[in-house]
mmCIF file of C-alpha atoms and ligand atoms in Angstrom:
data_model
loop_
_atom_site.group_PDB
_atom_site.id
_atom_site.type_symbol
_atom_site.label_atom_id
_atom_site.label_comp_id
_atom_site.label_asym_id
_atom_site.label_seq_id
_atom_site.Cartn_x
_atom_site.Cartn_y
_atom_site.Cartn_z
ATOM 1 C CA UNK A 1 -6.355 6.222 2.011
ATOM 2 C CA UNK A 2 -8.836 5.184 -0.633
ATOM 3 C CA UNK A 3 -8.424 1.303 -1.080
ATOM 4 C CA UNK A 4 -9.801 -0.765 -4.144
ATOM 5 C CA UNK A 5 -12.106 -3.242 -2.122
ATOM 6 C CA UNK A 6 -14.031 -5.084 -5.237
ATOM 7 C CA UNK A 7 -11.068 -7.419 -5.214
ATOM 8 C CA UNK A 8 -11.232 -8.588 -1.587
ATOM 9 C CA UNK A 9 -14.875 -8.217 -0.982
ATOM 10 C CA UNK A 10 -16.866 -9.313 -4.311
ATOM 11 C CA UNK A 11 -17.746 -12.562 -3.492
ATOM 12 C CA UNK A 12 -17.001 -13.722 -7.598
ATOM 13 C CA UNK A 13 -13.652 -12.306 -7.262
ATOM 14 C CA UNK A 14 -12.076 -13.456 -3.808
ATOM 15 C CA UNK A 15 -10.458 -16.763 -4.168
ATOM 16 C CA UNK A 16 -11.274 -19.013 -2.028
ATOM 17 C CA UNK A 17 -9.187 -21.899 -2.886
ATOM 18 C CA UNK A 18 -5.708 -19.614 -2.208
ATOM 19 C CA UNK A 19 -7.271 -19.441 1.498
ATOM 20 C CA UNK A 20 -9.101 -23.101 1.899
ATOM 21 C CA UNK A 21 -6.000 -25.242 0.398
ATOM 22 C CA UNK A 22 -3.441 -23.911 3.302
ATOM 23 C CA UNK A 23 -5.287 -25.454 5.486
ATOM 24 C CA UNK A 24 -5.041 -29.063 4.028
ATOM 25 C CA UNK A 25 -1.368 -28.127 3.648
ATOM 26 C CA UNK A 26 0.549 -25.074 4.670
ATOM 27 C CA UNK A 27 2.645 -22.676 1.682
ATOM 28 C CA UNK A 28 6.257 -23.893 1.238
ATOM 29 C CA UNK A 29 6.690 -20.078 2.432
ATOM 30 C CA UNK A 30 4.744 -20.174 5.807
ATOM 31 C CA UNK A 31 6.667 -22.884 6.825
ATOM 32 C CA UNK A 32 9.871 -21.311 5.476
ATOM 33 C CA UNK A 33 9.279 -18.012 7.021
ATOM 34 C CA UNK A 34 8.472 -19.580 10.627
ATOM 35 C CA UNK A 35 12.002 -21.420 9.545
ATOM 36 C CA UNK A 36 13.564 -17.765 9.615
ATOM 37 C CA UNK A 37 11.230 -16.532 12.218
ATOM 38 C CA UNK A 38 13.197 -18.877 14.856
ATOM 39 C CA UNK A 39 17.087 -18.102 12.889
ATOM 40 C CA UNK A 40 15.768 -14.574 13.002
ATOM 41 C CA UNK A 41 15.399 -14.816 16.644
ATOM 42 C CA UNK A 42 12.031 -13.755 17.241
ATOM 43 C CA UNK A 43 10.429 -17.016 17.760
ATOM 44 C CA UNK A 44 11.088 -20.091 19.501
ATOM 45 C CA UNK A 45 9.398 -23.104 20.104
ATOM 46 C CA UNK A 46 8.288 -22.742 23.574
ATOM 47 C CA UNK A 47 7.905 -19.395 23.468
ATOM 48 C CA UNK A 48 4.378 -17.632 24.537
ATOM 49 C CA UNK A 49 4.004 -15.144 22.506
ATOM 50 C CA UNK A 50 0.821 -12.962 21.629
ATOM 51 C CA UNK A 51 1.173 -12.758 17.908
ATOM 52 C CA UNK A 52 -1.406 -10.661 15.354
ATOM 53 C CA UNK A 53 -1.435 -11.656 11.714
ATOM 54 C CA UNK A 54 -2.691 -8.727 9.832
ATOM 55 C CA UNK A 55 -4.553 -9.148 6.513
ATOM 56 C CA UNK A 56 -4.620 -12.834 8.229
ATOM 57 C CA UNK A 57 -7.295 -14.242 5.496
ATOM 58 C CA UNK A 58 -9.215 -17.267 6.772
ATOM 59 C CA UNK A 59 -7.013 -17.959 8.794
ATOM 60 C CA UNK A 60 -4.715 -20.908 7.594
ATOM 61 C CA UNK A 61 -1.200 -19.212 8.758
ATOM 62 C CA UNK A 62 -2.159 -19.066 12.534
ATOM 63 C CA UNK A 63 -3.741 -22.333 12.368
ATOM 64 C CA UNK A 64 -0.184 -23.374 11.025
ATOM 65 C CA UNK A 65 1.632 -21.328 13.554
ATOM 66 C CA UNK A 66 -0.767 -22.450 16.694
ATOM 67 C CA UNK A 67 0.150 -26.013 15.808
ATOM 68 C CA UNK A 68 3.778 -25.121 15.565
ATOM 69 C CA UNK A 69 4.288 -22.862 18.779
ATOM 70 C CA UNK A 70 1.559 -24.381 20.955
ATOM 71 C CA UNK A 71 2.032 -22.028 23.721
ATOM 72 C CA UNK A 72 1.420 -18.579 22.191
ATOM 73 C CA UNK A 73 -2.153 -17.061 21.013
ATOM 74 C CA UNK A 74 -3.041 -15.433 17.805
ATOM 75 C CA UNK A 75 -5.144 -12.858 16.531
ATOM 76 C CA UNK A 76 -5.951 -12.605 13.254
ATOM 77 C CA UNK A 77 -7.553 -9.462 11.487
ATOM 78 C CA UNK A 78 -9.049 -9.177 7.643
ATOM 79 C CA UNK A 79 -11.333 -6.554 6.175
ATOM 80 C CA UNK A 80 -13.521 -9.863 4.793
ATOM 81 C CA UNK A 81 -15.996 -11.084 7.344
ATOM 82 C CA UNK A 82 -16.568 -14.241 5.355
ATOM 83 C CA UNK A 83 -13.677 -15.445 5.571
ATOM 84 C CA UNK A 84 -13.416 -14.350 9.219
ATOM 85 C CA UNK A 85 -16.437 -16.196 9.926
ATOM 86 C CA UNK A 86 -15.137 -19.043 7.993
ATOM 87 C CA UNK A 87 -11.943 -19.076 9.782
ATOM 88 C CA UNK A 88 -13.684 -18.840 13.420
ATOM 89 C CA UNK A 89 -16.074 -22.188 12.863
ATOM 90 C CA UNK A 90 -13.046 -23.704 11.796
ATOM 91 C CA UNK A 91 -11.222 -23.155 15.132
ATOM 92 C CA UNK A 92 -14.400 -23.605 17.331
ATOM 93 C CA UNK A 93 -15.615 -26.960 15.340
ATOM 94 C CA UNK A 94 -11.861 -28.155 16.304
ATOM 95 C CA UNK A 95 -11.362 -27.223 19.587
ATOM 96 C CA UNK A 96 -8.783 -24.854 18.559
ATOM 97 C CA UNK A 97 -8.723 -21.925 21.108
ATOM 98 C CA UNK A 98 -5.558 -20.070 20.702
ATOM 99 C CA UNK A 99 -6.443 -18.378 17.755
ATOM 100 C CA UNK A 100 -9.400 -15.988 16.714
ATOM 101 C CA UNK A 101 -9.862 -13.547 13.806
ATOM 102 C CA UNK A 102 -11.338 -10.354 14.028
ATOM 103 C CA UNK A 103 -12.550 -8.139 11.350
ATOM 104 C CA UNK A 104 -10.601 -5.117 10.765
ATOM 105 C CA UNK A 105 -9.532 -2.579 8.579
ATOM 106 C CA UNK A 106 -5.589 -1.597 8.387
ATOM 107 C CA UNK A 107 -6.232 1.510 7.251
ATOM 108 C CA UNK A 108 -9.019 2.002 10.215
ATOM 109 C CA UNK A 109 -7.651 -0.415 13.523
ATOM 110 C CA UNK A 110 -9.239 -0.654 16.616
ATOM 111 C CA UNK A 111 -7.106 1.447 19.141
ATOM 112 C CA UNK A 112 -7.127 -1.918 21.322
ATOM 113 C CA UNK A 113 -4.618 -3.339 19.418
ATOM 114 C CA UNK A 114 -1.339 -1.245 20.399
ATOM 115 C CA UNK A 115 0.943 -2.683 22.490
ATOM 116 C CA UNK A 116 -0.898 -5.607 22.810
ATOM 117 C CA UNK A 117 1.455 -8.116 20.263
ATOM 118 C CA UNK A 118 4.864 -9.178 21.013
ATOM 119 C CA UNK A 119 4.420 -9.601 17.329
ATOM 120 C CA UNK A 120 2.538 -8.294 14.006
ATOM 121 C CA UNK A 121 3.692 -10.759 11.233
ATOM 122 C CA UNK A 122 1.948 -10.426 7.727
ATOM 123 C CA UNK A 123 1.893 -12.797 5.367
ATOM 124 C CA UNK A 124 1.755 -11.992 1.218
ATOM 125 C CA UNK A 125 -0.348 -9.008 1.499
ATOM 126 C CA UNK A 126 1.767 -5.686 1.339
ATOM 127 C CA UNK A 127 2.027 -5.874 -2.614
ATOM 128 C CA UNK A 128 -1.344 -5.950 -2.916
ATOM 129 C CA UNK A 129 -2.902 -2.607 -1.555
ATOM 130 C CA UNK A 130 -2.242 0.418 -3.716
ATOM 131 C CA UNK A 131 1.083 1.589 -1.725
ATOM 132 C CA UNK A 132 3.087 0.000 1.067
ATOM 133 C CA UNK A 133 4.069 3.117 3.564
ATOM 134 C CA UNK A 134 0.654 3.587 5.395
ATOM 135 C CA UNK A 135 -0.455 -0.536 5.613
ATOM 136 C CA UNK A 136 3.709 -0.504 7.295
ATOM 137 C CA UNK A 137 3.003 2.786 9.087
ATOM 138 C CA UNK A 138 -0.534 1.043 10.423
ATOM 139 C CA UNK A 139 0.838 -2.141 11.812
ATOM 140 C CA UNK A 140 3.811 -0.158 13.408
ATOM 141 C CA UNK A 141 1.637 2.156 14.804
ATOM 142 C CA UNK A 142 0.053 -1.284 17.074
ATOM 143 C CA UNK A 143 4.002 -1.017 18.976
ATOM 144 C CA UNK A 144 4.403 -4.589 18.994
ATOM 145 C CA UNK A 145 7.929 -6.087 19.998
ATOM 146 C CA UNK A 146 8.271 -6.560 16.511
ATOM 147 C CA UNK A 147 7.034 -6.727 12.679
ATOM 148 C CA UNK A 148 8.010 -9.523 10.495
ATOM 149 C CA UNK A 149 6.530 -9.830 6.665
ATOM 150 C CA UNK A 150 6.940 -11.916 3.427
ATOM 151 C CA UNK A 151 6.643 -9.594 0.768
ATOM 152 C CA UNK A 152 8.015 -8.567 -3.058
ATOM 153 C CA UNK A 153 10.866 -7.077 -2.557
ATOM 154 C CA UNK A 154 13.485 -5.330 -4.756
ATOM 155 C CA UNK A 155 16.886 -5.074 -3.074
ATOM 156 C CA UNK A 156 17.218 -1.560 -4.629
ATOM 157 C CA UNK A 157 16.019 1.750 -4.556
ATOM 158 C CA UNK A 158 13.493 1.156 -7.037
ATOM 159 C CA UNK A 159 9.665 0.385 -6.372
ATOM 160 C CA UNK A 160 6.965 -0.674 -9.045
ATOM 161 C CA UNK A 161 3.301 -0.262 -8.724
ATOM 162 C CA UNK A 162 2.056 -2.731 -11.131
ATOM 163 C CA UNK A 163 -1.855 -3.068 -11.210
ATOM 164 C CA UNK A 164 -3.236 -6.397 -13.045
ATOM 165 C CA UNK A 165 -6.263 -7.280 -14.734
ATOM 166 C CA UNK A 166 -7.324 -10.632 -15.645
ATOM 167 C CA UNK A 167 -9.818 -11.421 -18.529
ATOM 168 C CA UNK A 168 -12.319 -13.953 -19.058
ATOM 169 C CA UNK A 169 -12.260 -16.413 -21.939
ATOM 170 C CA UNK A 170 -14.155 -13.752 -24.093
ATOM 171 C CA UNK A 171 -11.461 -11.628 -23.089
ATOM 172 C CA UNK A 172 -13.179 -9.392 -21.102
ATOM 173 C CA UNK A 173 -11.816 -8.143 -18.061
ATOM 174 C CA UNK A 174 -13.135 -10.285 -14.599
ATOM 175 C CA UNK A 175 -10.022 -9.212 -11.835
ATOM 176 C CA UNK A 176 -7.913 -5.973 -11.233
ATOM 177 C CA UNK A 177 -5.385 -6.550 -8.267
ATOM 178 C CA UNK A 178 -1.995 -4.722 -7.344
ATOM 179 C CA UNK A 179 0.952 -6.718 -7.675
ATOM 180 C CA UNK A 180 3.458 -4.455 -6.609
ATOM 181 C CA UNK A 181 7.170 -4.357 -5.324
ATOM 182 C CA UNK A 182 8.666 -2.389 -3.132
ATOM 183 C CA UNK A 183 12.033 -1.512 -2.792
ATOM 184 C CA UNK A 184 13.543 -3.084 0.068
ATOM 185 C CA UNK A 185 16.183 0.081 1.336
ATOM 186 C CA UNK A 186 13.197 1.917 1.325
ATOM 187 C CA UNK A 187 10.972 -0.089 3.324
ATOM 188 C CA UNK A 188 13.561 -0.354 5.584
ATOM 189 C CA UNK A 189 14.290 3.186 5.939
ATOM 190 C CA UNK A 190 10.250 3.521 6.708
ATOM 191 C CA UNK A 191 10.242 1.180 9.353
ATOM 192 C CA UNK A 192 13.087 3.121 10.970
ATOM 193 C CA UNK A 193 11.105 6.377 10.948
ATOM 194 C CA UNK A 194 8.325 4.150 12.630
ATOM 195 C CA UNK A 195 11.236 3.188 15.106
ATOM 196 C CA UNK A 196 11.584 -0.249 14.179
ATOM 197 C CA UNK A 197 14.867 -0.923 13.932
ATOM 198 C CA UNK A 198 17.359 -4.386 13.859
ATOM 199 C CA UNK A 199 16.393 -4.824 10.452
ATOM 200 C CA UNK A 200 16.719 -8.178 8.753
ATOM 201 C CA UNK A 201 15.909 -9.808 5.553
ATOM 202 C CA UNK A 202 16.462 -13.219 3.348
ATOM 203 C CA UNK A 203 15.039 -13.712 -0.024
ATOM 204 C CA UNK A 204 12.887 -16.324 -0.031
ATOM 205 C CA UNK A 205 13.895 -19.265 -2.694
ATOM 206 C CA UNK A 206 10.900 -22.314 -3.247
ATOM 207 C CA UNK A 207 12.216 -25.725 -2.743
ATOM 208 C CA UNK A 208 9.865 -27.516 -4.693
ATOM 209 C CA UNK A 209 8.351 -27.134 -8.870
ATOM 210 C CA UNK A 210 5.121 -25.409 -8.966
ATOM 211 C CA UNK A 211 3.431 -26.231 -12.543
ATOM 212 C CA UNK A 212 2.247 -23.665 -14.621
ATOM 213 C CA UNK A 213 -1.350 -23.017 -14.937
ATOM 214 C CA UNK A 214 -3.333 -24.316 -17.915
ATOM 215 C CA UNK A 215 -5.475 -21.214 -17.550
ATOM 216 C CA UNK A 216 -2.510 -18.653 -17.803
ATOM 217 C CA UNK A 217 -3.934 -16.338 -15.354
ATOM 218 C CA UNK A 218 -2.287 -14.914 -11.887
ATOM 219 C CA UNK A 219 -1.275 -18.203 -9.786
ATOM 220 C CA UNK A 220 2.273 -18.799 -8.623
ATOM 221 C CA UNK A 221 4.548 -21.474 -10.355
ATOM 222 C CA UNK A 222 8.360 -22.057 -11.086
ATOM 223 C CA UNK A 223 10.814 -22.384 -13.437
ATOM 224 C CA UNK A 224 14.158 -23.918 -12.743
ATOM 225 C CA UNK A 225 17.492 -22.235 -13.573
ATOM 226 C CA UNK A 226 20.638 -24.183 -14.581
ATOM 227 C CA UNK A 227 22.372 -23.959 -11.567
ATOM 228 C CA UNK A 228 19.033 -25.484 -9.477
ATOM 229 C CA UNK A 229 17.358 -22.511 -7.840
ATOM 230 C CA UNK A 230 13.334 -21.920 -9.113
ATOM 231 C CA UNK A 231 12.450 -18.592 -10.332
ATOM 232 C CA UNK A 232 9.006 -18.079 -8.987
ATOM 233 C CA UNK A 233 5.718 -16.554 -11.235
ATOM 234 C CA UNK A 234 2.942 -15.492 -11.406
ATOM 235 C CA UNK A 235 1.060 -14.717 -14.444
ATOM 236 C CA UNK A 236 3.661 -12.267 -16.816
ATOM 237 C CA UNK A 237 5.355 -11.418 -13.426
ATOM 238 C CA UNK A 238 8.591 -12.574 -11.588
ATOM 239 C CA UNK A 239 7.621 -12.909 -7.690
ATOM 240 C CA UNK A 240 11.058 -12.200 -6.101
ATOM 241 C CA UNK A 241 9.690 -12.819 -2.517
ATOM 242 C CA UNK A 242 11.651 -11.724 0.445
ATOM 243 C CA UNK A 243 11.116 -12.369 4.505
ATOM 244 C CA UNK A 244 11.617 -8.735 6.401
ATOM 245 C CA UNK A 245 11.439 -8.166 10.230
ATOM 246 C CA UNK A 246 12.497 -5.444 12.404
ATOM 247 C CA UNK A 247 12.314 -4.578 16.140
ATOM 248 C CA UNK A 248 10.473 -2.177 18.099
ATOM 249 C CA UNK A 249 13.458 0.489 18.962
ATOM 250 C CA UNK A 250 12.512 0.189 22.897
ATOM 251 C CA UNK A 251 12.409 -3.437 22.146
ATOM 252 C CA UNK A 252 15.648 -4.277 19.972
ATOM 253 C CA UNK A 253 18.886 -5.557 21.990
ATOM 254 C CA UNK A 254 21.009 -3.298 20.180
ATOM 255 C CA UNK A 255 21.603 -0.734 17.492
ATOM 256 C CA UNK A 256 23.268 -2.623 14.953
ATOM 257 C CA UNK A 257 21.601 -4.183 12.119
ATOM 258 C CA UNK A 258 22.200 -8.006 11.358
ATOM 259 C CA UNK A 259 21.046 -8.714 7.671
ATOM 260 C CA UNK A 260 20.228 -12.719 7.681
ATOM 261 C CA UNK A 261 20.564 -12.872 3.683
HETATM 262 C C1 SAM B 301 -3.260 -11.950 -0.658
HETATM 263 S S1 SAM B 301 -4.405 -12.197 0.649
HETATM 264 C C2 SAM B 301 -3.330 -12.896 1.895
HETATM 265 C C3 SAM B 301 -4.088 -13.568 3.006
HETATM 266 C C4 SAM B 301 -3.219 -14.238 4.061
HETATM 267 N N1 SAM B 301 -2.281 -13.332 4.670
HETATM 268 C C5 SAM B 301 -2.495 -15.422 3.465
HETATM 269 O O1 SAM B 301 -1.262 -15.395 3.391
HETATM 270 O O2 SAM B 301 -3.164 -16.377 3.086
HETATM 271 C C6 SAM B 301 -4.675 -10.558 1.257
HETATM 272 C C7 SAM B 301 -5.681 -10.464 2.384
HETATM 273 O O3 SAM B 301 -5.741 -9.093 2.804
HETATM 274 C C8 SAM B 301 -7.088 -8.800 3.157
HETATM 275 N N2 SAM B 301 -7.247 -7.344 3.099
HETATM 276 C C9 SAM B 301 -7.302 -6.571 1.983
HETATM 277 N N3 SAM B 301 -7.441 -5.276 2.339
HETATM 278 C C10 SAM B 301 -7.477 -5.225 3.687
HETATM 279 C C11 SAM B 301 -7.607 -4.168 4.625
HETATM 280 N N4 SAM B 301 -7.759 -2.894 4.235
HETATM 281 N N5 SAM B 301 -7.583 -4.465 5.941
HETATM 282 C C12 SAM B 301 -7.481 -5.760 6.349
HETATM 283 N N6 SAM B 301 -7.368 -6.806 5.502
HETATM 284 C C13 SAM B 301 -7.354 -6.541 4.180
HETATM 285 C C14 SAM B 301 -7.899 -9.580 2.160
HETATM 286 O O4 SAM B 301 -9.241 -9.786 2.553
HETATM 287 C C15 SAM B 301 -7.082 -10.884 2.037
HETATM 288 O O5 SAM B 301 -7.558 -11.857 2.927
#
């Protein structure tokens, strides 16, 4: 697969305020997804799990998650060694030693990977390579217990590739970037084939106003309908973000599905 890199490797284009500011405080989603994570059943507490974080950034969602479960260890894995560099100095400058990050490609992993993970979760990143099948095939391919994603997700059988560009105040363009969604029957019926099975979902609904950006370009914020619930944005776009997680068939506790939603 022939993947756009310019976007997560040109040092003018990455942005590294998304990654730095979950640090000082974690996404209303992270913590809302580890919040379905646990109802989902995948996750407790006390558990020790051995969890990989694919496309993990700097970092910031298994420094949130090390903090939260204590006793498992993460892995985290991104095609950017900056920020995989950036990421390690913050966990050895704070004494934080269940978590490491590892540069990697998803459409290239290191054989050592499979069946090492009770989990693979992912966190914001399908839309954003050109197609979703081989980045799902890829981190099924690891056989962990289990995958679990927050994604854009149509609840449908209809998937959009939408492919953005941003321009500069000359109006030239600065930023391309896929922001695509992907029908959710499908994915599920491609995790299946990977045999992942259990399949469950939730949309995911913000619980607090995001403002809209002076600048007008890509950068998530809400608007409120009547009856209280916040549309999220980004840009021209709606972001209808869902949680997804299924179980490794040799792994699952049964056949049946249980939709969470
Ligand atoms: C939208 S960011 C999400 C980062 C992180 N999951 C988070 O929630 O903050 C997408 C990430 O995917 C990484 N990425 C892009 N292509 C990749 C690839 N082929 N293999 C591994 N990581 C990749 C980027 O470097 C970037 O850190």
């Amino acid at each position: 697969m022939q993947q756009r890199t310019a976007e997560w490797l040109d040092k003018d284009k990455v942005n590294r305020d998304y990654h730095d500011r979950q640090f000082r405080e974690p996404y209303r989603s992270t913590i809302a997804f580890c919040n379905w994570l646990e109802t989902a059943g995948l996750v407790a507490r006390e558990g020790g799990l051995r969890i990989l974080d694919m496309c993990s950034g700097a970092g910031a969602n298994i420094y949130y998650m090390s903090k939260r479960y204590p006793k498992m260890s993460f892995i985290g894995v991104d095609i950017n060694a900056d920020l995989v560099e950036q990421g390690n100095v913050f966990f050895q400058s704070t004494g934080i030693q269940d978590c490491r990050l590892e540069v990697g490609d998803i459409y290239n992993l290191d054989p050592r990977y499979v069946s090492e993970f009770d989990g693979v979760v992912s966190f914001q990143t399908l839309n954003w390579f050109p197609e979703f099948k081989a980045p799902l095939e890829a981190m099924a391919k690891l056989r962990p217990g289990w995958i679990a994603v927050s994604a854009l997700l149509y609840n449908g059988p209809v998937s959009c590739t939408i492919d953005i560009t941003e321009y500069d105040d000359d109006l030239e363009p600065t930023r391309s970037g896929f922001y695509n969604v992907c029908s959710l029957p499908v994915v599920r019926k491609h995790l299946e084939g990977d045999g992942f099975r259990d399949f469950q979902f939730t949309p995911f609904e913000i619980d607090v106003d995001l403002p809209k950006p002076g600048h007008g370009l890509m950068s998530t914020y809400t608007e409120k309908l009547e009856d209280g619930r916040r549309l999220q944005r980004s840009g021209p776009l709606l972001m209808p973000w869902y949680f997804i997680a299924a179980r490794q068939s040799s792994a699952a506790s049964g056949s049946t599905s249980s939709p969470a939603s």
